[in-house]
Each structure stands twice: as structure tokens, then as C-alpha cells.
PDB file of N, CA, C and O in Angstrom:
ATOM      1  N   UNK W 801       2.590   7.473  -5.966  1.00  0.00           N
ATOM      2  CA  UNK W 801       1.333   8.169  -5.866  1.00  0.00           C
ATOM      3  C   UNK W 801       1.503   9.245  -4.804  1.00  0.00           C
ATOM      4  O   UNK W 801       1.877   8.945  -3.675  1.00  0.00           O
ATOM      5  N   UNK W 802       1.258  10.465  -5.189  1.00  0.00           N
ATOM      6  CA  UNK W 802       1.351  11.591  -4.271  1.00  0.00           C
ATOM      7  C   UNK W 802      -0.069  11.992  -3.896  1.00  0.00           C
ATOM      8  O   UNK W 802      -0.781  12.598  -4.704  1.00  0.00           O
ATOM      9  N   UNK W 803      -0.489  11.607  -2.701  1.00  0.00           N
ATOM     10  CA  UNK W 803      -1.858  11.840  -2.271  1.00  0.00           C
ATOM     11  C   UNK W 803      -2.179  13.306  -2.114  1.00  0.00           C
ATOM     12  O   UNK W 803      -1.328  14.108  -1.745  1.00  0.00           O
ATOM     13  N   UNK W 804      -3.385  13.632  -2.402  1.00  0.00           N
ATOM     14  CA  UNK W 804      -3.855  15.000  -2.254  1.00  0.00           C
ATOM     15  C   UNK W 804      -5.003  15.036  -1.275  1.00  0.00           C
ATOM     16  O   UNK W 804      -4.967  14.382  -0.246  1.00  0.00           O
ATOM     17  N   UNK W 805      -6.051  15.755  -1.642  1.00  0.00           N
ATOM     18  CA  UNK W 805      -7.171  15.902  -0.728  1.00  0.00           C
ATOM     19  C   UNK W 805      -8.384  15.068  -1.136  1.00  0.00           C
ATOM     20  O   UNK W 805      -9.375  15.066  -0.438  1.00  0.00           O
ATOM     21  N   UNK W 806      -8.298  14.369  -2.236  1.00  0.00           N
ATOM     22  CA  UNK W 806      -9.435  13.567  -2.689  1.00  0.00           C
ATOM     23  C   UNK W 806      -9.267  12.103  -2.362  1.00  0.00           C
ATOM     24  O   UNK W 806      -8.328  11.688  -1.690  1.00  0.00           O
ATOM     25  N   UNK W 807     -10.180  11.310  -2.873  1.00  0.00           N
ATOM     26  CA  UNK W 807     -10.143   9.855  -2.699  1.00  0.00           C
ATOM     27  C   UNK W 807      -9.590   9.236  -3.969  1.00  0.00           C
ATOM     28  O   UNK W 807      -9.983   9.607  -5.071  1.00  0.00           O
ATOM     29  N   UNK W 808      -8.671   8.279  -3.812  1.00  0.00           N
ATOM     30  CA  UNK W 808      -8.060   7.605  -4.948  1.00  0.00           C
ATOM     31  C   UNK W 808      -8.223   6.106  -4.788  1.00  0.00           C
ATOM     32  O   UNK W 808      -7.909   5.542  -3.734  1.00  0.00           O
ATOM     33  N   UNK W 809      -8.716   5.452  -5.832  1.00  0.00           N
ATOM     34  CA  UNK W 809      -8.863   3.999  -5.857  1.00  0.00           C
ATOM     35  C   UNK W 809      -7.873   3.445  -6.869  1.00  0.00           C
ATOM     36  O   UNK W 809      -7.887   3.846  -8.029  1.00  0.00           O
ATOM     37  N   UNK W 810      -7.015   2.512  -6.433  1.00  0.00           N
ATOM     38  CA  UNK W 810      -6.032   1.868  -7.298  1.00  0.00           C
ATOM     39  C   UNK W 810      -6.400   0.394  -7.387  1.00  0.00           C
ATOM     40  O   UNK W 810      -6.473  -0.285  -6.359  1.00  0.00           O
ATOM     41  N   UNK W 811      -6.620  -0.094  -8.597  1.00  0.00           N
ATOM     42  CA  UNK W 811      -6.943  -1.503  -8.786  1.00  0.00           C
ATOM     43  C   UNK W 811      -5.766  -2.186  -9.463  1.00  0.00           C
ATOM     44  O   UNK W 811      -5.451  -1.893 -10.611  1.00  0.00           O
ATOM     45  N   UNK W 812      -5.125  -3.105  -8.738  1.00  0.00           N
ATOM     46  CA  UNK W 812      -3.981  -3.844  -9.266  1.00  0.00           C
ATOM     47  C   UNK W 812      -4.483  -4.990 -10.136  1.00  0.00           C
ATOM     48  O   UNK W 812      -5.542  -5.561  -9.874  1.00  0.00           O
ATOM     49  N   UNK W 813      -3.725  -5.346 -11.167  1.00  0.00           N
ATOM     50  CA  UNK W 813      -4.127  -6.460 -12.024  1.00  0.00           C
ATOM     51  C   UNK W 813      -4.213  -7.773 -11.241  1.00  0.00           C
ATOM     52  O   UNK W 813      -3.400  -8.027 -10.352  1.00  0.00           O
ATOM     53  N   UNK W 814      -5.182  -8.573 -11.578  1.00  0.00           N
ATOM     54  CA  UNK W 814      -5.357  -9.866 -10.935  1.00  0.00           C
ATOM     55  C   UNK W 814      -4.118 -10.730 -11.165  1.00  0.00           C
ATOM     56  O   UNK W 814      -3.582 -10.787 -12.263  1.00  0.00           O
ATOM     57  N   UNK W 815      -3.649 -11.379 -10.109  1.00  0.00           N
ATOM     58  CA  UNK W 815      -2.511 -12.280 -10.216  1.00  0.00           C
ATOM     59  C   UNK W 815      -1.158 -11.636 -10.021  1.00  0.00           C
ATOM     60  O   UNK W 815      -0.149 -12.321  -9.910  1.00  0.00           O
ATOM     61  N   UNK W 816      -1.095 -10.309  -9.977  1.00  0.00           N
ATOM     62  CA  UNK W 816       0.185  -9.631  -9.784  1.00  0.00           C
ATOM     63  C   UNK W 816       0.502  -9.554  -8.293  1.00  0.00           C
ATOM     64  O   UNK W 816      -0.364  -9.285  -7.473  1.00  0.00           O
ATOM     65  N   UNK W 817       1.753  -9.824  -7.956  1.00  0.00           N
ATOM     66  CA  UNK W 817       2.202  -9.684  -6.580  1.00  0.00           C
ATOM     67  C   UNK W 817       2.484  -8.206  -6.312  1.00  0.00           C
ATOM     68  O   UNK W 817       2.957  -7.491  -7.192  1.00  0.00           O
ATOM     69  N   UNK W 818       2.201  -7.754  -5.104  1.00  0.00           N
ATOM     70  CA  UNK W 818       2.328  -6.334  -4.782  1.00  0.00           C
ATOM     71  C   UNK W 818       3.271  -6.078  -3.622  1.00  0.00           C
ATOM     72  O   UNK W 818       3.331  -6.853  -2.672  1.00  0.00           O
ATOM     73  N   UNK W 819       3.969  -4.940  -3.701  1.00  0.00           N
ATOM     74  CA  UNK W 819       4.672  -4.350  -2.556  1.00  0.00           C
ATOM     75  C   UNK W 819       4.199  -2.905  -2.505  1.00  0.00           C
ATOM     76  O   UNK W 819       4.310  -2.173  -3.487  1.00  0.00           O
ATOM     77  N   UNK W 820       3.663  -2.506  -1.364  1.00  0.00           N
ATOM     78  CA  UNK W 820       3.136  -1.157  -1.201  1.00  0.00           C
ATOM     79  C   UNK W 820       3.885  -0.486  -0.057  1.00  0.00           C
ATOM     80  O   UNK W 820       3.887  -0.992   1.072  1.00  0.00           O
ATOM     81  N   UNK W 821       4.534   0.636  -0.352  1.00  0.00           N
ATOM     82  CA  UNK W 821       5.222   1.432   0.660  1.00  0.00           C
ATOM     83  C   UNK W 821       4.402   2.690   0.897  1.00  0.00           C
ATOM     84  O   UNK W 821       4.093   3.413  -0.047  1.00  0.00           O
ATOM     85  N   UNK W 822       4.041   2.925   2.146  1.00  0.00           N
ATOM     86  CA  UNK W 822       3.217   4.078   2.492  1.00  0.00           C
ATOM     87  C   UNK W 822       4.019   4.992   3.407  1.00  0.00           C
ATOM     88  O   UNK W 822       4.571   4.551   4.418  1.00  0.00           O
ATOM     89  N   UNK W 823       4.101   6.263   3.018  1.00  0.00           N
ATOM     90  CA  UNK W 823       4.800   7.253   3.831  1.00  0.00           C
ATOM     91  C   UNK W 823       3.964   8.522   3.882  1.00  0.00           C
ATOM     92  O   UNK W 823       2.919   8.614   3.259  1.00  0.00           O
ATOM     93  N   UNK W 824       4.475   9.492   4.579  1.00  0.00           N
ATOM     94  CA  UNK W 824       3.786  10.778   4.678  1.00  0.00           C
ATOM     95  C   UNK W 824       3.161  10.948   6.038  1.00  0.00           C
ATOM     96  O   UNK W 824       2.861   9.981   6.725  1.00  0.00           O
ATOM     97  N   UNK W 825       2.974  12.144   6.394  1.00  0.00           N
ATOM     98  CA  UNK W 825       2.402  12.434   7.702  1.00  0.00           C
ATOM     99  C   UNK W 825       1.076  13.139   7.596  1.00  0.00           C
ATOM    100  O   UNK W 825       0.629  13.766   8.539  1.00  0.00           O
ATOM    101  N   UNK W 826       0.443  13.036   6.452  1.00  0.00           N
ATOM    102  CA  UNK W 826      -0.826  13.719   6.251  1.00  0.00           C
ATOM    103  C   UNK W 826      -1.938  13.119   7.099  1.00  0.00           C
ATOM    104  O   UNK W 826      -1.774  12.103   7.765  1.00  0.00           O
ATOM    105  N   UNK W 827      -3.077  13.741   7.043  1.00  0.00           N
ATOM    106  CA  UNK W 827      -4.219  13.276   7.823  1.00  0.00           C
ATOM    107  C   UNK W 827      -5.036  12.232   7.071  1.00  0.00           C
ATOM    108  O   UNK W 827      -6.060  11.779   7.562  1.00  0.00           O
ATOM    109  N   UNK W 828      -4.574  11.842   5.892  1.00  0.00           N
ATOM    110  CA  UNK W 828      -5.299  10.871   5.076  1.00  0.00           C
ATOM    111  C   UNK W 828      -5.197   9.460   5.611  1.00  0.00           C
ATOM    112  O   UNK W 828      -4.523   9.190   6.600  1.00  0.00           O
ATOM    113  N   UNK W 829      -5.867   8.553   4.922  1.00  0.00           N
ATOM    114  CA  UNK W 829      -5.859   7.152   5.335  1.00  0.00           C
ATOM    115  C   UNK W 829      -5.595   6.270   4.127  1.00  0.00           C
ATOM    116  O   UNK W 829      -5.776   6.679   2.990  1.00  0.00           O
ATOM    117  N   UNK W 830      -5.156   5.058   4.406  1.00  0.00           N
ATOM    118  CA  UNK W 830      -4.923   4.085   3.352  1.00  0.00           C
ATOM    119  C   UNK W 830      -5.640   2.788   3.725  1.00  0.00           C
ATOM    120  O   UNK W 830      -5.628   2.374   4.884  1.00  0.00           O
ATOM    121  N   UNK W 831      -6.295   2.181   2.737  1.00  0.00           N
ATOM    122  CA  UNK W 831      -6.955   0.893   2.906  1.00  0.00           C
ATOM    123  C   UNK W 831      -6.354  -0.055   1.881  1.00  0.00           C
ATOM    124  O   UNK W 831      -6.374   0.233   0.686  1.00  0.00           O
ATOM    125  N   UNK W 832      -5.794  -1.170   2.356  1.00  0.00           N
ATOM    126  CA  UNK W 832      -5.085  -2.102   1.481  1.00  0.00           C
ATOM    127  C   UNK W 832      -5.848  -3.411   1.345  1.00  0.00           C
ATOM    128  O   UNK W 832      -6.654  -3.777   2.213  1.00  0.00           O
ATOM    129  N   UNK W 833      -5.530  -4.143   0.266  1.00  0.00           N
ATOM    130  CA  UNK W 833      -6.120  -5.468   0.053  1.00  0.00           C
ATOM    131  C   UNK W 833      -5.832  -6.360   1.255  1.00  0.00           C
ATOM    132  O   UNK W 833      -4.799  -6.241   1.916  1.00  0.00           O
ATOM    133  N   UNK W 834      -6.740  -7.285   1.502  1.00  0.00           N
ATOM    134  CA  UNK W 834      -6.608  -8.181   2.649  1.00  0.00           C
ATOM    135  C   UNK W 834      -5.419  -9.130   2.548  1.00  0.00           C
ATOM    136  O   UNK W 834      -4.916  -9.611   3.563  1.00  0.00           O
ATOM    137  N   UNK W 835      -4.933  -9.401   1.327  1.00  0.00           N
ATOM    138  CA  UNK W 835      -3.820 -10.343   1.181  1.00  0.00           C
ATOM    139  C   UNK W 835      -2.453  -9.689   1.355  1.00  0.00           C
ATOM    140  O   UNK W 835      -1.429 -10.351   1.235  1.00  0.00           O
ATOM    141  N   UNK W 836      -2.413  -8.407   1.660  1.00  0.00           N
ATOM    142  CA  UNK W 836      -1.146  -7.726   1.925  1.00  0.00           C
ATOM    143  C   UNK W 836      -0.824  -7.823   3.408  1.00  0.00           C
ATOM    144  O   UNK W 836      -1.672  -7.584   4.261  1.00  0.00           O
ATOM    145  N   UNK W 837       0.422  -8.201   3.711  1.00  0.00           N
ATOM    146  CA  UNK W 837       0.860  -8.303   5.106  1.00  0.00           C
ATOM    147  C   UNK W 837       1.972  -7.293   5.344  1.00  0.00           C
ATOM    148  O   UNK W 837       2.805  -7.055   4.471  1.00  0.00           O
ATOM    149  N   UNK W 838       1.986  -6.687   6.516  1.00  0.00           N
ATOM    150  CA  UNK W 838       2.994  -5.682   6.819  1.00  0.00           C
ATOM    151  C   UNK W 838       4.333  -6.363   7.078  1.00  0.00           C
ATOM    152  O   UNK W 838       4.433  -7.276   7.898  1.00  0.00           O
ATOM    153  N   UNK W 839       5.378  -5.909   6.353  1.00  0.00           N
ATOM    154  CA  UNK W 839       6.712  -6.487   6.496  1.00  0.00           C
ATOM    155  C   UNK W 839       7.693  -5.507   7.130  1.00  0.00           C
ATOM    156  O   UNK W 839       8.795  -5.884   7.490  1.00  0.00           O
ATOM    157  N   UNK W 840       7.298  -4.248   7.238  1.00  0.00           N
ATOM    158  CA  UNK W 840       8.155  -3.236   7.843  1.00  0.00           C
ATOM    159  C   UNK W 840       7.288  -2.109   8.390  1.00  0.00           C
ATOM    160  O   UNK W 840       6.351  -1.671   7.723  1.00  0.00           O
ATOM    161  N   UNK W 841       7.614  -1.679   9.606  1.00  0.00           N
ATOM    162  CA  UNK W 841       6.902  -0.554  10.199  1.00  0.00           C
ATOM    163  C   UNK W 841       7.424   0.745   9.613  1.00  0.00           C
ATOM    164  O   UNK W 841       8.582   0.858   9.232  1.00  0.00           O
ATOM    165  N   UNK W 842       6.566   1.714   9.593  1.00  0.00           N
ATOM    166  CA  UNK W 842       6.956   3.050   9.156  1.00  0.00           C
ATOM    167  C   UNK W 842       7.218   3.920  10.366  1.00  0.00           C
ATOM    168  O   UNK W 842       7.797   3.490  11.357  1.00  0.00           O
ATOM    169  N   UNK W 843       6.705   5.099  10.313  1.00  0.00           N
ATOM    170  CA  UNK W 843       6.832   6.068  11.379  1.00  0.00           C
ATOM    171  C   UNK W 843       6.009   5.603  12.581  1.00  0.00           C
ATOM    172  O   UNK W 843       4.831   5.335  12.466  1.00  0.00           O
ATOM    173  N   UNK W 844       6.631   5.534  13.745  1.00  0.00           N
ATOM    174  CA  UNK W 844       5.940   5.051  14.945  1.00  0.00           C
ATOM    175  C   UNK W 844       4.707   5.881  15.297  1.00  0.00           C
ATOM    176  O   UNK W 844       3.806   5.407  15.961  1.00  0.00           O
ATOM    177  N   UNK W 845       4.661   7.126  14.858  1.00  0.00           N
ATOM    178  CA  UNK W 845       3.528   7.992  15.192  1.00  0.00           C
ATOM    179  C   UNK W 845       2.334   7.750  14.274  1.00  0.00           C
ATOM    180  O   UNK W 845       1.252   8.236  14.524  1.00  0.00           O
ATOM    181  N   UNK W 846       2.515   7.033  13.183  1.00  0.00           N
ATOM    182  CA  UNK W 846       1.439   6.869  12.209  1.00  0.00           C
ATOM    183  C   UNK W 846       1.327   5.408  11.816  1.00  0.00           C
ATOM    184  O   UNK W 846       2.188   4.872  11.121  1.00  0.00           O
ATOM    185  N   UNK W 847       0.262   4.748  12.245  1.00  0.00           N
ATOM    186  CA  UNK W 847       0.106   3.318  11.968  1.00  0.00           C
ATOM    187  C   UNK W 847      -0.152   3.016  10.500  1.00  0.00           C
ATOM    188  O   UNK W 847      -0.074   1.875  10.075  1.00  0.00           O
ATOM    189  N   UNK W 848      -0.483   4.036   9.695  1.00  0.00           N
ATOM    190  CA  UNK W 848      -0.735   3.818   8.276  1.00  0.00           C
ATOM    191  C   UNK W 848       0.541   3.758   7.442  1.00  0.00           C
ATOM    192  O   UNK W 848       0.481   3.481   6.255  1.00  0.00           O
ATOM    193  N   UNK W 849       1.708   4.057   8.042  1.00  0.00           N
ATOM    194  CA  UNK W 849       2.941   4.036   7.267  1.00  0.00           C
ATOM    195  C   UNK W 849       3.668   2.714   7.436  1.00  0.00           C
ATOM    196  O   UNK W 849       3.529   2.033   8.446  1.00  0.00           O
ATOM    197  N   UNK W 850       4.434   2.330   6.405  1.00  0.00           N
ATOM    198  CA  UNK W 850       5.189   1.093   6.436  1.00  0.00           C
ATOM    199  C   UNK W 850       5.224   0.444   5.069  1.00  0.00           C
ATOM    200  O   UNK W 850       4.919   1.071   4.052  1.00  0.00           O
ATOM    201  N   UNK W 851       5.610  -0.828   5.047  1.00  0.00           N
ATOM    202  CA  UNK W 851       5.704  -1.593   3.809  1.00  0.00           C
ATOM    203  C   UNK W 851       4.865  -2.857   3.955  1.00  0.00           C
ATOM    204  O   UNK W 851       4.970  -3.571   4.961  1.00  0.00           O
ATOM    205  N   UNK W 852       4.050  -3.135   2.940  1.00  0.00           N
ATOM    206  CA  UNK W 852       3.196  -4.314   2.894  1.00  0.00           C
ATOM    207  C   UNK W 852       3.483  -5.084   1.616  1.00  0.00           C
ATOM    208  O   UNK W 852       3.775  -4.482   0.575  1.00  0.00           O
ATOM    209  N   UNK W 853       3.411  -6.414   1.678  1.00  0.00           N
ATOM    210  CA  UNK W 853       3.637  -7.267   0.503  1.00  0.00           C
ATOM    211  C   UNK W 853       2.640  -8.415   0.486  1.00  0.00           C
ATOM    212  O   UNK W 853       2.167  -8.849   1.541  1.00  0.00           O
ATOM    213  N   UNK W 854       2.399  -8.932  -0.718  1.00  0.00           N
ATOM    214  CA  UNK W 854       1.697 -10.198  -0.819  1.00  0.00           C
ATOM    215  C   UNK W 854       2.707 -11.293  -0.475  1.00  0.00           C
ATOM    216  O   UNK W 854       3.922 -11.099  -0.603  1.00  0.00           O
ATOM    217  N   UNK W 855       2.228 -12.445  -0.044  1.00  0.00           N
ATOM    218  CA  UNK W 855       3.114 -13.533   0.394  1.00  0.00           C
ATOM    219  C   UNK W 855       4.055 -14.005  -0.714  1.00  0.00           C
ATOM    220  O   UNK W 855       5.175 -14.442  -0.449  1.00  0.00           O
ATOM    221  N   UNK W 856       3.635 -13.891  -1.969  1.00  0.00           N
ATOM    222  CA  UNK W 856       4.438 -14.390  -3.087  1.00  0.00           C
ATOM    223  C   UNK W 856       5.302 -13.320  -3.752  1.00  0.00           C
ATOM    224  O   UNK W 856       5.864 -13.561  -4.814  1.00  0.00           O
ATOM    225  N   UNK W 857       5.447 -12.161  -3.131  1.00  0.00           N
ATOM    226  CA  UNK W 857       6.143 -11.065  -3.802  1.00  0.00           C
ATOM    227  C   UNK W 857       7.566 -11.437  -4.224  1.00  0.00           C
ATOM    228  O   UNK W 857       8.003 -11.096  -5.315  1.00  0.00           O
ATOM    229  N   UNK W 858       8.302 -12.150  -3.398  1.00  0.00           N
ATOM    230  CA  UNK W 858       9.686 -12.492  -3.702  1.00  0.00           C
ATOM    231  C   UNK W 858       9.862 -13.503  -4.820  1.00  0.00           C
ATOM    232  O   UNK W 858      10.931 -13.592  -5.424  1.00  0.00           O
ATOM    233  N   UNK W 859       8.818 -14.269  -5.140  1.00  0.00           N
ATOM    234  CA  UNK W 859       8.957 -15.331  -6.132  1.00  0.00           C
ATOM    235  C   UNK W 859       8.023 -15.203  -7.332  1.00  0.00           C
ATOM    236  O   UNK W 859       8.115 -16.011  -8.264  1.00  0.00           O
ATOM    237  N   UNK W 860       7.163 -14.244  -7.340  1.00  0.00           N
ATOM    238  CA  UNK W 860       6.165 -14.113  -8.410  1.00  0.00           C
ATOM    239  C   UNK W 860       6.789 -13.623  -9.711  1.00  0.00           C
ATOM    240  O   UNK W 860       7.716 -12.806  -9.700  1.00  0.00           O
ATOM    241  N   UNK W 861       6.307 -14.106 -10.851  1.00  0.00           N
ATOM    242  CA  UNK W 861       6.835 -13.663 -12.143  1.00  0.00           C
ATOM    243  C   UNK W 861       6.424 -12.226 -12.485  1.00  0.00           C
ATOM    244  O   UNK W 861       7.130 -11.536 -13.213  1.00  0.00           O
ATOM    245  N   UNK W 862       5.310 -11.777 -11.948  1.00  0.00           N
ATOM    246  CA  UNK W 862       4.850 -10.415 -12.203  1.00  0.00           C
ATOM    247  C   UNK W 862       4.700  -9.699 -10.870  1.00  0.00           C
ATOM    248  O   UNK W 862       3.972 -10.161  -9.993  1.00  0.00           O
ATOM    249  N   UNK W 863       5.427  -8.598 -10.711  1.00  0.00           N
ATOM    250  CA  UNK W 863       5.348  -7.839  -9.465  1.00  0.00           C
ATOM    251  C   UNK W 863       5.078  -6.372  -9.762  1.00  0.00           C
ATOM    252  O   UNK W 863       5.450  -5.858 -10.815  1.00  0.00           O
ATOM    253  N   UNK W 864       4.440  -5.731  -8.808  1.00  0.00           N
ATOM    254  CA  UNK W 864       4.180  -4.301  -8.892  1.00  0.00           C
ATOM    255  C   UNK W 864       4.627  -3.684  -7.577  1.00  0.00           C
ATOM    256  O   UNK W 864       4.253  -4.162  -6.502  1.00  0.00           O
ATOM    257  N   UNK W 865       5.447  -2.630  -7.670  1.00  0.00           N
ATOM    258  CA  UNK W 865       5.858  -1.883  -6.489  1.00  0.00           C
ATOM    259  C   UNK W 865       5.200  -0.513  -6.554  1.00  0.00           C
ATOM    260  O   UNK W 865       5.264   0.160  -7.570  1.00  0.00           O
ATOM    261  N   UNK W 866       4.591  -0.138  -5.465  1.00  0.00           N
ATOM    262  CA  UNK W 866       3.834   1.098  -5.414  1.00  0.00           C
ATOM    263  C   UNK W 866       4.281   1.881  -4.176  1.00  0.00           C
ATOM    264  O   UNK W 866       4.422   1.306  -3.099  1.00  0.00           O
ATOM    265  N   UNK W 867       4.514   3.177  -4.337  1.00  0.00           N
ATOM    266  CA  UNK W 867       4.847   4.047  -3.213  1.00  0.00           C
ATOM    267  C   UNK W 867       3.760   5.096  -3.097  1.00  0.00           C
ATOM    268  O   UNK W 867       3.441   5.777  -4.073  1.00  0.00           O
ATOM    269  N   UNK W 868       3.210   5.208  -1.906  1.00  0.00           N
ATOM    270  CA  UNK W 868       2.120   6.148  -1.656  1.00  0.00           C
ATOM    271  C   UNK W 868       2.586   7.155  -0.613  1.00  0.00           C
ATOM    272  O   UNK W 868       3.006   6.775   0.482  1.00  0.00           O
ATOM    273  N   UNK W 869       2.514   8.444  -0.961  1.00  0.00           N
ATOM    274  CA  UNK W 869       2.799   9.527  -0.025  1.00  0.00           C
ATOM    275  C   UNK W 869       1.452  10.139   0.335  1.00  0.00           C
ATOM    276  O   UNK W 869       0.851  10.847  -0.457  1.00  0.00           O
ATOM    277  N   UNK W 870       0.986   9.814   1.543  1.00  0.00           N
ATOM    278  CA  UNK W 870      -0.344  10.245   1.952  1.00  0.00           C
ATOM    279  C   UNK W 870      -0.451  11.749   2.100  1.00  0.00           C
ATOM    280  O   UNK W 870       0.458  12.403   2.587  1.00  0.00           O
ATOM    281  N   UNK W 871      -1.586  12.258   1.683  1.00  0.00           N
ATOM    282  CA  UNK W 871      -1.934  13.651   1.911  1.00  0.00           C
ATOM    283  C   UNK W 871      -3.108  13.673   2.879  1.00  0.00           C
ATOM    284  O   UNK W 871      -3.140  12.927   3.845  1.00  0.00           O
ATOM    285  N   UNK W 872      -4.089  14.503   2.600  1.00  0.00           N
ATOM    286  CA  UNK W 872      -5.253  14.562   3.477  1.00  0.00           C
ATOM    287  C   UNK W 872      -6.415  13.724   2.956  1.00  0.00           C
ATOM    288  O   UNK W 872      -7.449  13.629   3.600  1.00  0.00           O
ATOM    289  N   UNK W 873      -6.252  13.114   1.799  1.00  0.00           N
ATOM    290  CA  UNK W 873      -7.309  12.274   1.239  1.00  0.00           C
ATOM    291  C   UNK W 873      -7.109  10.820   1.599  1.00  0.00           C
ATOM    292  O   UNK W 873      -6.227  10.463   2.373  1.00  0.00           O
ATOM    293  N   UNK W 874      -7.915   9.963   1.014  1.00  0.00           N
ATOM    294  CA  UNK W 874      -7.804   8.535   1.271  1.00  0.00           C
ATOM    295  C   UNK W 874      -7.357   7.813   0.009  1.00  0.00           C
ATOM    296  O   UNK W 874      -7.670   8.230  -1.102  1.00  0.00           O
ATOM    297  N   UNK W 875      -6.587   6.733   0.213  1.00  0.00           N
ATOM    298  CA  UNK W 875      -6.123   5.888  -0.883  1.00  0.00           C
ATOM    299  C   UNK W 875      -6.570   4.462  -0.593  1.00  0.00           C
ATOM    300  O   UNK W 875      -6.362   3.961   0.515  1.00  0.00           O
ATOM    301  N   UNK W 876      -7.197   3.831  -1.585  1.00  0.00           N
ATOM    302  CA  UNK W 876      -7.655   2.453  -1.462  1.00  0.00           C
ATOM    303  C   UNK W 876      -6.935   1.631  -2.526  1.00  0.00           C
ATOM    304  O   UNK W 876      -6.947   1.995  -3.688  1.00  0.00           O
ATOM    305  N   UNK W 877      -6.300   0.537  -2.120  1.00  0.00           N
ATOM    306  CA  UNK W 877      -5.616  -0.359  -3.053  1.00  0.00           C
ATOM    307  C   UNK W 877      -6.359  -1.686  -3.039  1.00  0.00           C
ATOM    308  O   UNK W 877      -6.476  -2.336  -2.000  1.00  0.00           O
ATOM    309  N   UNK W 878      -6.872  -2.069  -4.226  1.00  0.00           N
ATOM    310  CA  UNK W 878      -7.574  -3.352  -4.359  1.00  0.00           C
ATOM    311  C   UNK W 878      -6.837  -4.235  -5.327  1.00  0.00           C
ATOM    312  O   UNK W 878      -6.173  -3.797  -6.207  1.00  0.00           O
TER     313      UNK W 878
END
């Protein structure tokens, strides 16, 4: 996902394990599902960058990997 200047809502299928990688130095923001935990830090200057996963990502039968390059808009992952 290449973020722009608008708001984007991404709804993941129920039951799918997620890995979300967030990069970019834009002024935008990202809001992630509560069940995602940060497993890797991104850029030290931007707390919104890094990698987040659900606890079952390594063992789940269905997984989704998402890469978000933030722009000036906001991205919400539910």
C-alpha cells in the first residue's frame, strides 16, 4: 500500500493472521488492530514504522503480509 494524502481503511478477513510492515517518512499515521504486536522497530525517528504481527502468524494456516509506505494521509488496519 503506497499511502497518499487521503484516509485508507483496510479490513483483513476474520481469522487470518497478519504481518504488517510500515515504512516511509511521511507525515501520515497508521492505526493497527489491537491484536498486532510490534516485533521489529523501524526508523528510530518515527514511532509509526516497524513490523507488527498477530501472535499466531508463524503457525496460522492463512496469513496475510501487508507493506504500508506512509504518505501524508492516515492508514487504518482492522
